[in-house]
């Protein structure tokens, strides 16, 4: 997380929990384009509403791919672009918010495809009333292909 106070809250929540293996490690991350983790050592990466805020979401996904071990999960939540009542041909209705983009499924699929190296673990369920949630896994280098036809 890029906010140290959020890490502190999570650490307090985890303090009294029993884990079957090593306790999860959380880190305050100030540079999302390069984490201090070695290649292929993370057991899971969670990007919670991060792609919408990052100036280079493809680089963020590439960094997630770098640190994830092959076969380990990447969980992504992304805020859905609300097109209700929007006329795409009317520029005055389009508000660009560079620090808080919202995405459509095909945009999210294009970002993941551009980063490469992930496979679907679960087909996305599209519920227009909710944020988008994707569960991917780090693919082995030879199988690093995202089938964009499954993101509609």
Coordinates of N, CA and C in Angstrom, one line a residue:
X1 N 0.9 -1.2 0.0 CA 0.0 0.0 0.0 C 0.9 1.2 0.0
X2 N 0.4 2.3 -0.6 CA 1.2 3.5 -0.6 C 1.0 4.4 0.6
X3 N 0.0 4.0 1.5 CA -0.3 4.8 2.7 C 0.2 4.0 3.9
X4 N 1.1 4.6 4.6 CA 1.7 3.9 5.8 C 0.6 3.7 6.8
X5 N -0.4 4.6 7.0 CA -1.4 4.4 8.0 C -2.3 3.2 7.7
X6 N -2.5 2.9 6.4 CA -3.3 1.7 6.1 C -2.5 0.4 6.4
X7 N -1.2 0.4 6.2 CA -0.4 -0.7 6.6 C -0.5 -0.9 8.1
X8 N -0.4 0.1 8.9 CA -0.4 0.0 10.4 C -1.8 -0.6 10.8
X9 N -2.9 -0.2 10.2 CA -4.2 -0.7 10.5 C -4.2 -2.2 10.2
X10 N -3.7 -2.6 9.0 CA -3.7 -4.0 8.6 C -2.9 -4.8 9.6
X11 N -1.7 -4.3 10.0 CA -0.8 -5.0 10.9 C -1.5 -5.2 12.3
X12 N -2.2 -4.2 12.7 CA -3.0 -4.4 14.0 C -4.1 -5.5 13.9
X13 N -4.7 -5.5 12.7 CA -5.8 -6.5 12.5 C -5.2 -7.9 12.4
X14 N -4.0 -8.0 11.9 CA -3.4 -9.3 11.8 C -2.7 -9.8 13.0
X15 N -2.4 -8.9 14.0 CA -1.6 -9.2 15.2 C -2.0 -10.5 15.9
X16 N -3.3 -10.7 16.1 CA -3.8 -11.8 16.9 C -4.3 -13.0 16.1
X17 N -4.0 -13.0 14.9 CA -4.5 -14.1 14.0 C -3.5 -15.2 14.0
X18 N -4.0 -16.4 13.8 CA -3.2 -17.6 13.6 C -3.1 -17.9 12.1
X19 N -2.0 -18.2 11.6 CA -1.8 -18.5 10.2 C -1.2 -19.9 10.1
X20 N -1.7 -20.7 9.1 CA -1.1 -22.1 9.0 C 0.3 -22.1 8.5
X21 N 0.8 -21.0 7.9 CA 2.2 -20.9 7.5 C 2.7 -19.6 8.0
X22 N 3.7 -19.0 7.3 CA 4.2 -17.7 7.7 C 3.1 -16.7 7.7
X23 N 3.2 -15.7 8.6 CA 2.2 -14.6 8.6 C 2.5 -13.7 7.3
X24 N 1.4 -13.2 6.7 CA 1.6 -12.4 5.5 C 2.4 -11.2 5.9
X25 N 3.3 -10.7 4.9 CA 4.1 -9.5 5.1 C 3.5 -8.4 4.3
X26 N 3.3 -7.3 4.9 CA 2.8 -6.1 4.3 C 3.9 -5.1 4.2
X27 N 3.8 -4.3 3.1 CA 4.8 -3.2 3.0 C 4.3 -1.9 2.6
X28 N 4.9 -0.9 3.1 CA 4.5 0.5 2.6 C 5.3 0.7 1.3
X29 N 4.6 0.8 0.3 CA 5.2 0.9 -1.1 C 5.0 2.3 -1.6
X30 N 6.2 3.0 -1.8 CA 6.1 4.4 -2.3 C 6.4 4.4 -3.8
X31 N 7.0 3.4 -4.4 CA 7.3 3.4 -5.8 C 6.7 2.1 -6.4
X32 N 5.5 2.2 -7.0 CA 4.8 1.0 -7.5 C 5.4 0.4 -8.7
X33 N 6.4 1.1 -9.3 CA 7.0 0.6 -10.5 C 8.2 -0.3 -10.2
X34 N 8.7 -0.3 -8.9 CA 9.8 -1.2 -8.6 C 9.7 -1.4 -7.1
X35 N 9.3 -2.6 -6.7 CA 9.2 -3.0 -5.3 C 10.5 -3.6 -4.9
X36 N 10.8 -3.7 -3.6 CA 12.0 -4.3 -3.1 C 12.0 -5.8 -3.1
X37 N 10.9 -6.4 -3.6 CA 10.8 -7.9 -3.6 C 11.7 -8.5 -4.7
X38 N 12.3 -9.7 -4.5 CA 13.0 -10.3 -5.6 C 12.0 -10.9 -6.6
X39 N 12.5 -11.2 -7.7 CA 11.7 -11.8 -8.8 C 11.1 -13.1 -8.4
X40 N 9.8 -13.3 -8.7 CA 9.1 -14.6 -8.5 C 9.0 -15.1 -7.0
X41 N 9.0 -14.2 -6.1 CA 8.9 -14.6 -4.7 C 7.6 -14.4 -4.0
X42 N 6.7 -13.6 -4.5 CA 5.5 -13.3 -3.9 C 4.5 -14.4 -4.1
X43 N 3.7 -14.7 -3.0 CA 2.7 -15.7 -3.1 C 1.4 -15.2 -3.6
X44 N 1.2 -13.9 -3.5 CA -0.1 -13.2 -4.0 C 0.2 -11.7 -4.1
X45 N -0.5 -11.1 -5.1 CA -0.5 -9.7 -5.2 C -1.9 -9.3 -5.3
X46 N -2.3 -8.2 -4.6 CA -3.6 -7.7 -4.6 C -3.5 -6.2 -5.1
X47 N -4.2 -5.9 -6.2 CA -4.3 -4.5 -6.7 C -5.7 -4.0 -6.4
X48 N -5.9 -3.3 -5.4 CA -7.2 -2.9 -5.0 C -7.4 -1.4 -5.4
X49 N -8.2 -1.2 -6.5 CA -8.4 0.1 -7.0 C -7.1 0.9 -7.3
X50 N -6.0 0.1 -7.7 CA -4.7 0.7 -7.9 C -4.5 1.1 -9.4
X51 N -5.1 0.4 -10.3 CA -4.9 0.7 -11.7 C -5.5 2.0 -12.1
X52 N -6.5 2.4 -11.4 CA -7.2 3.7 -11.8 C -6.4 4.9 -11.3
X53 N -5.5 4.7 -10.4 CA -4.7 5.8 -9.8 C -3.3 5.9 -10.3
X54 N -2.8 4.8 -10.8 CA -1.4 4.7 -11.2 C -1.2 5.4 -12.5
X55 N -0.1 6.2 -12.6 CA 0.1 6.9 -13.9 C 0.5 6.0 -15.1
X56 N 1.0 4.8 -14.7 CA 1.3 3.8 -15.8 C 0.8 2.4 -15.3
X57 N -0.5 2.1 -15.5 CA -1.0 0.9 -15.0 C -0.4 -0.4 -15.6
X58 N 0.1 -0.3 -16.9 CA 0.8 -1.4 -17.5 C 2.1 -1.7 -16.7
X59 N 2.8 -0.7 -16.4 CA 4.1 -0.9 -15.6 C 3.7 -1.5 -14.2
X60 N 2.6 -1.1 -13.6 CA 2.2 -1.7 -12.3 C 1.9 -3.1 -12.5
X61 N 1.2 -3.5 -13.5 CA 0.9 -4.9 -13.8 C 2.2 -5.7 -14.1
X62 N 3.1 -5.1 -14.8 CA 4.4 -5.8 -15.1 C 5.2 -6.0 -13.9
X63 N 5.1 -5.1 -12.9 CA 5.8 -5.3 -11.7 C 5.2 -6.4 -10.8
X64 N 3.8 -6.4 -10.9 CA 3.1 -7.5 -10.2 C 3.6 -8.9 -10.8
X65 N 3.7 -8.9 -12.1 CA 4.1 -10.2 -12.8 C 5.5 -10.5 -12.4
X66 N 6.4 -9.5 -12.3 CA 7.8 -9.8 -11.9 C 7.9 -10.4 -10.6
X67 N 7.2 -9.9 -9.6 CA 7.4 -10.4 -8.2 C 6.6 -11.7 -7.9
X68 N 5.5 -12.0 -8.7 CA 4.7 -13.2 -8.4 C 5.5 -14.4 -8.9
X69 N 5.3 -15.4 -8.1 CA 5.8 -16.8 -8.5 C 4.9 -17.3 -9.5
X70 N 5.4 -18.2 -10.4 CA 4.6 -18.8 -11.4 C 3.4 -19.6 -10.7
X71 N 2.2 -19.4 -11.3 CA 1.0 -20.0 -10.7 C 0.4 -19.4 -9.6
X72 N 1.0 -18.3 -9.0 CA 0.4 -17.6 -7.9 C -0.6 -16.5 -8.3
X73 N -1.6 -16.2 -7.5 CA -2.7 -15.3 -7.9 C -2.4 -13.8 -7.9
X74 N -3.1 -13.2 -8.8 CA -3.1 -11.7 -8.8 C -4.6 -11.4 -8.7
X75 N -5.0 -10.7 -7.7 CA -6.4 -10.3 -7.5 C -6.5 -8.8 -7.8
X76 N -7.4 -8.4 -8.8 CA -7.5 -7.0 -9.2 C -9.0 -6.6 -8.9
X77 N -9.1 -5.5 -8.3 CA -10.4 -4.8 -8.3 C -10.2 -3.5 -9.0
X78 N -11.2 -3.1 -9.8 CA -11.1 -1.9 -10.6 C -12.5 -1.2 -10.6
X79 N -12.5 0.1 -10.5 CA -13.8 0.8 -10.5 C -14.3 0.9 -12.0
X80 N -15.5 0.5 -12.1 CA -16.2 0.5 -13.4 C -16.5 1.9 -13.9
X81 N -16.3 2.2 -15.2 CA -16.7 3.4 -15.8 C -18.2 3.4 -15.9
X82 N -18.9 4.5 -15.4 CA -20.3 4.6 -15.4 C -20.7 5.4 -16.7
X83 N -21.4 4.7 -17.6 CA -21.7 5.4 -18.8 C -23.2 5.8 -18.9
X84 N -23.9 5.6 -17.7 CA -25.3 6.0 -17.6 C -25.5 7.4 -18.0
X85 N -26.4 7.7 -19.0 CA -26.7 9.1 -19.3 C -25.6 9.8 -20.0
X86 N -24.5 9.1 -20.4 CA -23.3 9.8 -21.0 C -23.5 9.8 -22.5
X87 N -23.3 10.9 -23.1 CA -23.2 11.0 -24.6 C -21.8 11.1 -25.0
X88 N -21.2 9.9 -25.5 CA -19.7 10.0 -25.8 C -19.4 11.0 -26.9
X89 N -20.4 11.5 -27.7 CA -20.1 12.4 -28.7 C -20.1 13.9 -28.2
X90 N -20.4 14.0 -26.9 CA -20.4 15.4 -26.3 C -19.2 15.6 -25.4
X91 N -18.2 16.3 -25.9 CA -16.9 16.4 -25.1 C -17.1 17.1 -23.8
X92 N -18.1 17.9 -23.6 CA -18.3 18.6 -22.3 C -18.8 17.6 -21.3
X93 N -19.3 16.4 -21.7 CA -19.7 15.5 -20.7 C -18.6 14.6 -20.2
X94 N -17.5 14.6 -20.9 CA -16.4 13.7 -20.6 C -15.5 14.5 -19.6
X95 N -15.3 13.9 -18.4 CA -14.5 14.5 -17.4 C -13.2 13.6 -17.3
X96 N -12.1 14.1 -17.5 CA -10.9 13.4 -17.4 C -10.3 13.6 -16.0
X97 N -10.2 12.5 -15.3 CA -9.7 12.5 -13.9 C -8.4 11.7 -13.9
X98 N -7.2 12.3 -14.2 CA -6.0 11.4 -14.3 C -5.7 10.7 -13.0
X99 N -6.1 11.1 -11.9 CA -5.7 10.4 -10.6 C -6.8 9.4 -10.3
X100 N -7.9 9.4 -11.0 CA -9.0 8.5 -10.6 C -9.7 8.0 -11.9
X101 N -9.0 7.4 -12.8 CA -9.7 6.9 -14.0 C -10.7 5.8 -13.6
X102 N -11.7 5.6 -14.4 CA -12.6 4.4 -14.2 C -12.4 3.6 -15.5
X103 N -12.6 2.3 -15.5 CA -12.3 1.5 -16.6 C -13.5 0.7 -17.1
X104 N -13.5 0.3 -18.3 CA -14.5 -0.6 -18.9 C -13.8 -1.9 -19.0
X105 N -14.5 -3.0 -19.2 CA -13.9 -4.4 -19.2 C -12.9 -4.4 -20.3
X106 N -13.2 -3.9 -21.5 CA -12.2 -4.1 -22.6 C -10.9 -3.3 -22.3
X107 N -11.0 -2.1 -21.6 CA -9.9 -1.4 -21.2 C -9.0 -2.1 -20.2
X108 N -9.7 -2.8 -19.3 CA -8.9 -3.6 -18.3 C -8.3 -4.7 -18.9
X109 N -9.0 -5.4 -19.8 CA -8.4 -6.5 -20.6 C -7.2 -6.1 -21.4
X110 N -7.3 -4.9 -22.0 CA -6.1 -4.4 -22.8 C -4.9 -4.1 -22.0
X111 N -5.1 -3.6 -20.8 CA -4.0 -3.3 -19.8 C -3.3 -4.6 -19.4
X112 N -4.1 -5.6 -19.1 CA -3.6 -6.9 -18.7 C -2.8 -7.5 -19.8
X113 N -3.4 -7.5 -21.0 CA -2.8 -8.0 -22.2 C -1.5 -7.3 -22.5
X114 N -1.4 -6.0 -22.4 CA -0.2 -5.2 -22.7 C 0.9 -5.6 -21.7
X115 N 0.5 -5.9 -20.4 CA 1.6 -6.2 -19.5 C 2.0 -7.7 -19.7
X116 N 1.1 -8.5 -20.1 CA 1.5 -9.9 -20.5 C 1.8 -10.7 -19.2
X117 N 1.8 -12.1 -19.4 CA 2.3 -13.0 -18.4 C 1.2 -13.4 -17.4
X118 N -0.1 -13.3 -17.7 CA -1.1 -13.7 -16.8 C -2.1 -14.6 -17.5
X119 N -2.7 -15.5 -16.8 CA -3.8 -16.4 -17.2 C -4.9 -16.3 -16.3
X120 N -6.1 -16.5 -16.8 CA -7.3 -16.4 -16.0 C -7.4 -17.6 -15.1
X121 N -7.7 -17.3 -13.8 CA -8.0 -18.4 -12.9 C -9.5 -18.6 -12.8
X122 N -10.3 -17.6 -13.1 CA -11.7 -17.6 -13.0 C -12.3 -16.6 -14.0
X123 N -13.2 -17.1 -14.8 CA -13.8 -16.2 -15.8 C -14.5 -15.0 -15.1
X124 N -14.3 -13.8 -15.5 CA -14.9 -12.7 -14.8 C -16.4 -12.7 -14.9
X125 N -17.0 -12.4 -13.9 CA -18.5 -12.2 -13.8 C -18.8 -10.8 -14.0
X126 N -19.6 -10.4 -15.0 CA -19.9 -9.0 -15.2 C -21.3 -8.7 -14.5
X127 N -21.2 -7.8 -13.5 CA -22.3 -7.3 -12.8 C -22.2 -5.8 -12.9
X128 N -22.9 -5.1 -13.8 CA -22.8 -3.7 -14.0 C -23.0 -2.8 -12.7
X129 N -23.6 -3.4 -11.7 CA -23.8 -2.6 -10.5 C -22.6 -2.6 -9.5
X130 N -21.6 -3.4 -9.9 CA -20.5 -3.6 -8.9 C -19.1 -3.2 -9.6
X131 N -18.1 -3.1 -8.8 CA -16.8 -2.9 -9.3 C -16.3 -4.2 -10.0
X132 N -15.4 -4.1 -10.9 CA -14.9 -5.3 -11.6 C -13.8 -6.0 -10.7
X133 N -13.9 -7.3 -10.6 CA -13.0 -8.2 -9.9 C -12.5 -9.2 -10.8
X134 N -11.2 -9.4 -10.8 CA -10.5 -10.4 -11.7 C -9.6 -11.2 -10.8
X135 N -9.5 -12.5 -11.1 CA -8.6 -13.4 -10.5 C -7.8 -14.0 -11.6
X136 N -6.5 -13.6 -11.6 CA -5.5 -14.1 -12.6 C -4.5 -14.9 -11.9
X137 N -3.6 -15.6 -12.6 CA -2.4 -16.2 -12.1 C -1.2 -15.9 -12.9
X138 N -0.1 -15.9 -12.3 CA 1.2 -15.6 -13.1 C 1.4 -16.9 -13.9
X139 N 1.5 -16.6 -15.2 CA 1.7 -17.7 -16.2 C 3.2 -18.1 -16.3
X140 N 3.4 -19.4 -16.6 CA 4.7 -19.8 -17.0 C 5.1 -19.0 -18.2
X141 N 6.4 -18.7 -18.4 CA 6.8 -17.8 -19.5 C 6.3 -18.3 -20.9
X142 N 6.3 -19.6 -21.2 CA 5.8 -20.0 -22.5 C 4.3 -19.9 -22.7
X143 N 3.5 -19.8 -21.6 CA 2.1 -19.8 -21.7 C 1.6 -18.4 -21.4
X144 N 2.4 -17.4 -21.4 CA 2.0 -16.0 -21.0 C 1.2 -15.3 -22.0
X145 N -0.1 -15.7 -22.1 CA -1.1 -15.2 -23.1 C -2.4 -14.9 -22.4
X146 N -2.9 -13.7 -22.6 CA -4.3 -13.4 -22.1 C -5.2 -13.4 -23.3
X147 N -6.3 -14.2 -23.2 CA -7.3 -14.3 -24.2 C -8.3 -13.2 -24.0
X148 N -8.2 -12.1 -24.7 CA -9.0 -10.9 -24.5 C -10.5 -11.1 -24.9
X149 N -10.8 -12.2 -25.6 CA -12.1 -12.5 -25.9 C -13.0 -12.9 -24.7
X150 N -12.3 -13.2 -23.6 CA -13.0 -13.6 -22.4 C -13.4 -12.4 -21.6
X151 N -12.9 -11.2 -22.0 CA -13.2 -10.0 -21.3 C -14.1 -9.2 -22.2
X152 N -15.4 -9.1 -21.9 CA -16.3 -8.4 -22.8 C -17.0 -7.3 -22.0

